[in-house]
CSV table of C-alpha atoms in Angstrom, one decimal:
chain,number,residue,atom,x,y,z
A,1,UNK,CA,100.6,98.1,110.0
A,2,UNK,CA,100.8,96.0,106.9
A,3,UNK,CA,97.2,95.3,107.7
A,4,UNK,CA,95.7,98.4,106.1
A,5,UNK,CA,98.5,97.9,103.8
A,6,UNK,CA,98.5,101.0,101.7
A,7,UNK,CA,99.8,103.0,104.6
A,8,UNK,CA,103.5,103.4,105.6
A,9,UNK,CA,103.9,99.9,107.0
A,10,UNK,CA,103.7,97.9,110.1
A,11,UNK,CA,102.9,99.7,113.4
A,12,UNK,CA,105.7,98.5,115.6
A,13,UNK,CA,104.7,98.6,119.2
A,14,UNK,CA,107.0,100.3,121.6
A,15,UNK,CA,108.4,98.2,124.4
A,16,UNK,CA,108.1,98.9,128.1
A,17,UNK,CA,110.7,98.0,130.7
A,18,UNK,CA,110.2,96.7,134.2
A,19,UNK,CA,112.6,99.4,135.6
A,20,UNK,CA,113.6,102.9,134.6
A,21,UNK,CA,115.9,102.7,131.6
A,22,UNK,CA,119.3,104.3,131.3
A,23,UNK,CA,120.2,106.4,128.3
A,24,UNK,CA,121.5,103.5,126.2
A,25,UNK,CA,118.4,101.5,126.8
A,26,UNK,CA,116.2,104.4,125.8
A,27,UNK,CA,118.1,104.6,122.6
A,28,UNK,CA,117.6,100.9,122.0
A,29,UNK,CA,113.9,101.3,122.7
A,30,UNK,CA,113.8,104.0,120.0
A,31,UNK,CA,115.8,102.0,117.4
A,32,UNK,CA,114.3,98.5,118.0
A,33,UNK,CA,110.9,99.2,116.4
A,34,UNK,CA,112.3,101.1,113.4
A,35,UNK,CA,113.0,98.2,111.2
A,36,UNK,CA,116.3,99.7,110.2
A,37,UNK,CA,118.2,96.6,109.4
A,38,UNK,CA,121.2,95.6,111.5
A,39,UNK,CA,121.0,98.7,113.7
A,40,UNK,CA,117.4,97.9,114.8
A,41,UNK,CA,118.2,94.1,115.1
A,42,UNK,CA,121.1,94.8,117.5
A,43,UNK,CA,119.0,97.2,119.6
A,44,UNK,CA,116.2,94.5,119.9
A,45,UNK,CA,118.8,91.9,120.9
A,46,UNK,CA,120.2,94.1,123.6
A,47,UNK,CA,116.7,94.6,125.0
A,48,UNK,CA,116.0,90.9,124.9
A,49,UNK,CA,119.2,90.2,126.8
A,50,UNK,CA,118.9,93.1,129.3
A,51,UNK,CA,116.8,91.1,131.8
A,52,UNK,CA,114.6,94.2,132.2
A,53,UNK,CA,112.0,93.2,129.7
A,54,UNK,CA,108.7,91.6,131.0
A,55,UNK,CA,108.2,88.1,129.6
A,56,UNK,CA,104.8,89.2,128.2
A,57,UNK,CA,106.6,91.7,126.0
A,58,UNK,CA,109.1,89.3,124.4
A,59,UNK,CA,106.9,88.6,121.4
A,60,UNK,CA,107.0,92.3,120.5
A,61,UNK,CA,110.8,92.4,120.6
A,62,UNK,CA,111.0,89.3,118.4
A,63,UNK,CA,108.5,90.8,116.1
A,64,UNK,CA,110.4,94.1,115.8
A,65,UNK,CA,113.7,92.2,115.3
A,66,UNK,CA,112.2,89.9,112.7
A,67,UNK,CA,111.3,93.0,110.6
A,68,UNK,CA,114.7,94.4,111.2
A,69,UNK,CA,116.3,91.2,109.9
A,70,UNK,CA,113.8,91.1,107.0
A,71,UNK,CA,114.7,94.6,105.9
A,72,UNK,CA,118.4,93.7,106.1
A,73,UNK,CA,117.7,90.7,103.7
A,74,UNK,CA,118.4,88.1,106.4
A,75,UNK,CA,115.3,86.1,105.8
A,76,UNK,CA,116.4,83.0,107.7
A,77,UNK,CA,116.7,84.9,111.0
A,78,UNK,CA,113.5,86.9,110.2
A,79,UNK,CA,111.6,83.6,109.8
A,80,UNK,CA,113.1,82.3,113.1
A,81,UNK,CA,112.0,85.4,115.0
A,82,UNK,CA,108.5,85.3,113.5
A,83,UNK,CA,108.3,81.6,114.5
A,84,UNK,CA,109.0,82.7,118.1
A,85,UNK,CA,106.4,85.5,117.9
A,86,UNK,CA,103.5,83.1,117.0
A,87,UNK,CA,104.7,80.6,119.5
A,88,UNK,CA,104.7,83.2,122.3
A,89,UNK,CA,101.5,84.9,121.2
A,90,UNK,CA,99.4,82.5,119.1
A,91,UNK,CA,96.6,85.1,118.7
A,92,UNK,CA,98.9,87.9,117.4
A,93,UNK,CA,97.7,88.1,113.8
A,94,UNK,CA,100.4,90.3,112.5
A,95,UNK,CA,103.0,87.6,113.4
A,96,UNK,CA,101.5,85.3,110.7
A,97,UNK,CA,101.3,88.1,108.2
A,98,UNK,CA,104.9,89.0,108.8
A,99,UNK,CA,106.0,85.4,108.4
A,100,UNK,CA,103.9,85.2,105.1
A,101,UNK,CA,105.9,88.1,103.8
A,102,UNK,CA,109.2,86.3,104.5
A,103,UNK,CA,107.8,83.2,102.8
A,104,UNK,CA,107.0,85.4,99.8
A,105,UNK,CA,110.6,86.8,99.9
A,106,UNK,CA,111.9,83.3,99.9
A,107,UNK,CA,109.6,82.1,97.1
A,108,UNK,CA,107.7,79.7,99.4
A,109,UNK,CA,104.2,80.3,98.0
A,110,UNK,CA,102.2,77.5,99.7
A,111,UNK,CA,103.7,78.4,103.1
A,112,UNK,CA,102.9,82.1,102.6
A,113,UNK,CA,99.2,81.3,101.7
A,114,UNK,CA,98.9,79.1,104.9
A,115,UNK,CA,100.1,81.9,107.1
A,116,UNK,CA,97.8,84.4,105.3
A,117,UNK,CA,94.9,82.1,106.1
A,118,UNK,CA,96.0,82.1,109.8
A,119,UNK,CA,96.2,85.8,109.7
A,120,UNK,CA,92.6,86.2,108.7
A,121,UNK,CA,91.6,83.6,111.3
A,122,UNK,CA,93.2,85.5,114.2
A,123,UNK,CA,92.5,89.1,113.0
A,124,UNK,CA,89.4,89.7,115.1
A,125,UNK,CA,89.1,93.5,114.9
A,126,UNK,CA,88.4,95.3,111.5
A,127,UNK,CA,87.8,92.0,109.7
A,128,UNK,CA,87.5,93.8,106.4
A,129,UNK,CA,91.1,94.8,106.7
A,130,UNK,CA,92.1,91.2,107.2
A,131,UNK,CA,90.5,90.2,103.9
A,132,UNK,CA,91.9,93.3,102.2
A,133,UNK,CA,95.4,92.6,103.5
A,134,UNK,CA,95.3,89.0,102.4
A,135,UNK,CA,94.1,90.1,99.0
A,136,UNK,CA,97.1,92.3,98.6
A,137,UNK,CA,99.5,89.4,99.2
A,138,UNK,CA,97.4,86.9,97.2
A,139,UNK,CA,97.7,89.3,94.3
A,140,UNK,CA,101.5,89.3,94.5
A,141,UNK,CA,101.3,85.5,94.7
A,142,UNK,CA,99.3,85.4,91.4
A,143,UNK,CA,96.3,84.1,93.2
A,144,UNK,CA,94.0,86.6,91.5
A,145,UNK,CA,90.7,84.9,91.8
A,146,UNK,CA,91.1,84.4,95.5
A,147,UNK,CA,92.3,88.0,95.7
A,148,UNK,CA,89.1,89.2,94.0
A,149,UNK,CA,87.0,87.0,96.4
A,150,UNK,CA,88.7,88.6,99.4
A,151,UNK,CA,88.1,92.1,98.0
A,152,UNK,CA,84.4,91.3,97.6
A,153,UNK,CA,84.3,90.1,101.2
A,154,UNK,CA,86.1,93.2,102.4
A,155,UNK,CA,83.8,95.6,100.5
A,156,UNK,CA,80.8,93.8,101.8
A,157,UNK,CA,82.0,94.6,105.4
A,158,UNK,CA,83.3,98.1,104.6
A,159,UNK,CA,81.5,99.4,101.5
A,160,UNK,CA,82.7,103.0,102.0
A,161,UNK,CA,86.5,102.0,101.8
A,162,UNK,CA,87.4,103.1,98.3
A,163,UNK,CA,90.9,101.6,98.5
A,164,UNK,CA,89.3,98.2,98.1
A,165,UNK,CA,87.9,99.3,94.7
A,166,UNK,CA,91.3,100.7,93.7
A,167,UNK,CA,92.9,97.3,94.4
A,168,UNK,CA,90.2,95.5,92.5
A,169,UNK,CA,90.9,97.6,89.5
A,170,UNK,CA,94.6,96.6,89.7
A,171,UNK,CA,93.7,92.9,89.9
A,172,UNK,CA,91.4,93.2,86.9
A,173,UNK,CA,94.3,94.8,85.0
A,174,UNK,CA,96.6,92.0,86.2
A,175,UNK,CA,94.1,89.7,84.4
A,176,UNK,CA,94.4,91.8,81.2
A,177,UNK,CA,91.0,93.4,81.6
A,178,UNK,CA,92.3,96.9,81.3
A,179,UNK,CA,89.1,98.5,80.0
A,180,UNK,CA,87.1,97.0,82.9
A,181,UNK,CA,89.8,98.1,85.2
A,182,UNK,CA,89.6,101.7,84.0
A,183,UNK,CA,85.8,101.8,84.3
A,184,UNK,CA,86.3,100.6,87.9
A,185,UNK,CA,88.8,103.1,89.0
A,186,UNK,CA,87.7,106.2,87.1
A,187,UNK,CA,84.7,106.9,89.4
A,188,UNK,CA,87.0,106.6,92.4
A,189,UNK,CA,89.3,109.3,91.1
A,190,UNK,CA,86.3,111.5,90.2
A,191,UNK,CA,85.2,111.2,93.8
A,192,UNK,CA,88.7,111.4,95.3
A,193,UNK,CA,90.9,113.5,92.9
A,194,UNK,CA,93.7,113.9,95.4
A,195,UNK,CA,94.1,110.2,96.2
A,196,UNK,CA,97.7,109.5,95.2
A,197,UNK,CA,97.2,105.7,95.4
A,198,UNK,CA,94.3,105.8,93.0
A,199,UNK,CA,96.1,108.0,90.6
A,200,UNK,CA,99.1,105.7,90.7
A,201,UNK,CA,96.9,102.7,90.1
A,202,UNK,CA,95.4,104.3,87.0
A,203,UNK,CA,98.8,105.2,85.8
A,204,UNK,CA,99.8,101.5,86.1
A,205,UNK,CA,96.8,100.5,84.0
A,206,UNK,CA,97.6,103.1,81.3
A,207,UNK,CA,101.2,102.0,81.2
A,208,UNK,CA,100.1,98.5,80.5
A,209,UNK,CA,97.9,99.8,77.7
A,210,UNK,CA,101.1,101.5,76.3
A,211,UNK,CA,99.4,104.9,76.9
A,212,UNK,CA,102.6,106.4,78.3
A,213,UNK,CA,101.5,110.1,78.2
A,214,UNK,CA,98.3,109.4,80.1
A,215,UNK,CA,100.2,107.3,82.6
A,216,UNK,CA,102.7,110.1,83.1
A,217,UNK,CA,100.0,112.7,83.7
A,218,UNK,CA,98.5,110.6,86.5
A,219,UNK,CA,101.9,109.8,87.9
A,220,UNK,CA,103.0,113.4,88.0
A,221,UNK,CA,99.9,114.3,90.1
A,222,UNK,CA,100.4,111.3,92.3
A,223,UNK,CA,104.0,112.2,93.0
A,224,UNK,CA,103.1,115.8,93.7
A,225,UNK,CA,100.6,114.7,96.3
A,226,UNK,CA,102.9,112.1,97.9
A,227,UNK,CA,106.6,112.8,98.0
A,228,UNK,CA,108.0,109.4,99.1
A,229,UNK,CA,106.4,106.9,96.9
A,230,UNK,CA,108.4,103.7,96.0
A,231,UNK,CA,105.8,102.3,93.6
A,232,UNK,CA,105.6,105.6,91.7
A,233,UNK,CA,109.4,105.8,91.3
A,234,UNK,CA,109.3,102.2,90.0
A,235,UNK,CA,106.6,103.1,87.4
A,236,UNK,CA,108.4,106.3,86.4
A,237,UNK,CA,111.5,104.1,85.8
A,238,UNK,CA,109.6,101.6,83.7
A,239,UNK,CA,108.2,104.4,81.5
A,240,UNK,CA,111.6,105.9,81.0
A,241,UNK,CA,113.0,102.4,80.3
A,242,UNK,CA,110.4,101.9,77.6
A,243,UNK,CA,111.4,105.2,76.1
A,244,UNK,CA,115.0,104.1,76.0
A,245,UNK,CA,116.2,106.6,78.6
A,246,UNK,CA,118.2,104.1,80.7
A,247,UNK,CA,120.2,106.4,82.9
A,248,UNK,CA,117.1,108.3,84.1
A,249,UNK,CA,115.3,105.0,84.6
A,250,UNK,CA,118.1,103.7,86.8
A,251,UNK,CA,117.9,106.9,88.9
A,252,UNK,CA,114.2,106.3,89.5
A,253,UNK,CA,114.8,102.6,90.4
A,254,UNK,CA,117.4,103.6,92.9
A,255,UNK,CA,115.0,106.1,94.4
A,256,UNK,CA,112.5,103.3,94.9
A,257,UNK,CA,115.2,101.5,97.0
A,258,UNK,CA,116.1,104.5,99.1
A,259,UNK,CA,113.7,103.8,102.0
A,260,UNK,CA,113.0,100.9,104.3
A,261,UNK,CA,110.0,99.2,102.8
A,262,UNK,CA,107.3,97.9,105.2
A,263,UNK,CA,104.1,97.6,103.2
A,264,UNK,CA,103.2,95.0,100.6
A,265,UNK,CA,103.3,97.5,97.7
A,266,UNK,CA,106.6,99.0,98.9
A,267,UNK,CA,108.1,95.5,99.2
A,268,UNK,CA,106.9,94.5,95.7
A,269,UNK,CA,108.0,97.9,94.2
A,270,UNK,CA,111.5,97.5,95.6
A,271,UNK,CA,111.8,93.8,94.5
A,272,UNK,CA,110.9,94.8,90.9
A,273,UNK,CA,113.2,97.8,91.0
A,274,UNK,CA,116.1,95.6,92.0
A,275,UNK,CA,115.2,93.2,89.1
A,276,UNK,CA,115.1,96.1,86.6
A,277,UNK,CA,118.5,97.5,87.8
A,278,UNK,CA,120.0,94.1,87.2
A,279,UNK,CA,118.4,93.9,83.7
A,280,UNK,CA,119.8,97.4,82.9
A,281,UNK,CA,123.3,96.7,84.1
A,282,UNK,CA,125.7,97.8,81.4
A,283,UNK,CA,123.1,99.3,79.1
A,284,UNK,CA,123.3,102.9,77.9
A,285,UNK,CA,120.7,105.1,76.4
A,286,UNK,CA,120.9,105.3,72.6
A,287,UNK,CA,122.5,108.6,71.3
A,288,UNK,CA,120.2,111.4,70.3
A,289,UNK,CA,120.4,111.6,66.5
A,290,UNK,CA,120.5,115.2,65.2
A,291,UNK,CA,119.7,116.2,61.7
A,292,UNK,CA,120.9,119.0,59.5
A,293,UNK,CA,117.3,119.4,58.3
A,294,UNK,CA,115.7,121.8,60.7
A,295,UNK,CA,112.2,120.8,59.8
A,296,UNK,CA,112.5,117.0,60.5
A,297,UNK,CA,110.0,115.3,62.9
A,298,UNK,CA,110.5,112.3,65.1
A,299,UNK,CA,108.3,109.7,66.6
A,300,UNK,CA,109.1,107.2,69.4
A,301,UNK,CA,108.2,103.6,68.5
A,302,UNK,CA,107.6,101.6,71.7
A,303,UNK,CA,107.7,98.2,70.0
A,304,UNK,CA,111.1,98.9,68.6
A,305,UNK,CA,112.3,100.9,71.6
A,306,UNK,CA,113.7,103.7,69.4
A,307,UNK,CA,113.0,107.1,67.9
A,308,UNK,CA,112.7,107.4,64.2
A,309,UNK,CA,112.6,110.4,61.8
A,310,UNK,CA,109.3,110.8,59.9
A,311,UNK,CA,107.9,113.1,57.3
A,312,UNK,CA,106.5,116.1,59.1
A,313,UNK,CA,103.5,115.9,56.8
A,314,UNK,CA,102.4,112.6,58.4
């Protein structure tokens, strides 16, 4: 679920019926938890109206439908369903987290933070993951000090969980402390060289330092290890955009939007990808300038966003 939060996304609980289901109902049971926009929302609605769903399972149907609405961009209906979830099952922590995500979508920061606090309160099992999950959202809400505090609390409860350290490195980088961020994440990658999330995180830090080659090295390895990786597509697009290769950048942003996002990082990556696509609308890559001098040399200047011809002796 969005609780461990670097995983695929929310674990959507399958519904059970009071009586044997016919073929159509079985299809709805399969589609309702999928979070597949309108298709899943309609499946959940049919289940709720079927009269065959036990009352004690209603909160799960609303929870699933809320995520289907959220993924379809219908934040108003998603909020309404998550309100129903916490009303029917006050102790269901994921209901508050889900509603916090919708508040974030709608730009309602204070309401999102209140629901994140409720999430930590009701998350009884694996308390470290509650602090970690809240830290991820606090980071996106630019509450970086609070995010670091939660990460410290999470690490104290679960010192062997290295993803906490990876996130701390990113928050330090958010604060502009890139050198400290690198010294924090390097030991993690040394110990876990096949951790795609850690490699991606270091690539983000290197990108912010304008070290594009180093960023691409880590990003290549991260994407080799993990094929479907929204945040990696986003970062690849950002690097290409900095290099002035707008068509290829757009392709990477569109790839970031090709799946149904359910985790904090997927949600944020897709939100940023959409913003970059809007910013690039109508822009074309500068033409490649050829020279009749076979021995000329070129250098990309990030600050000017262009390639210049230089003396090969330089």
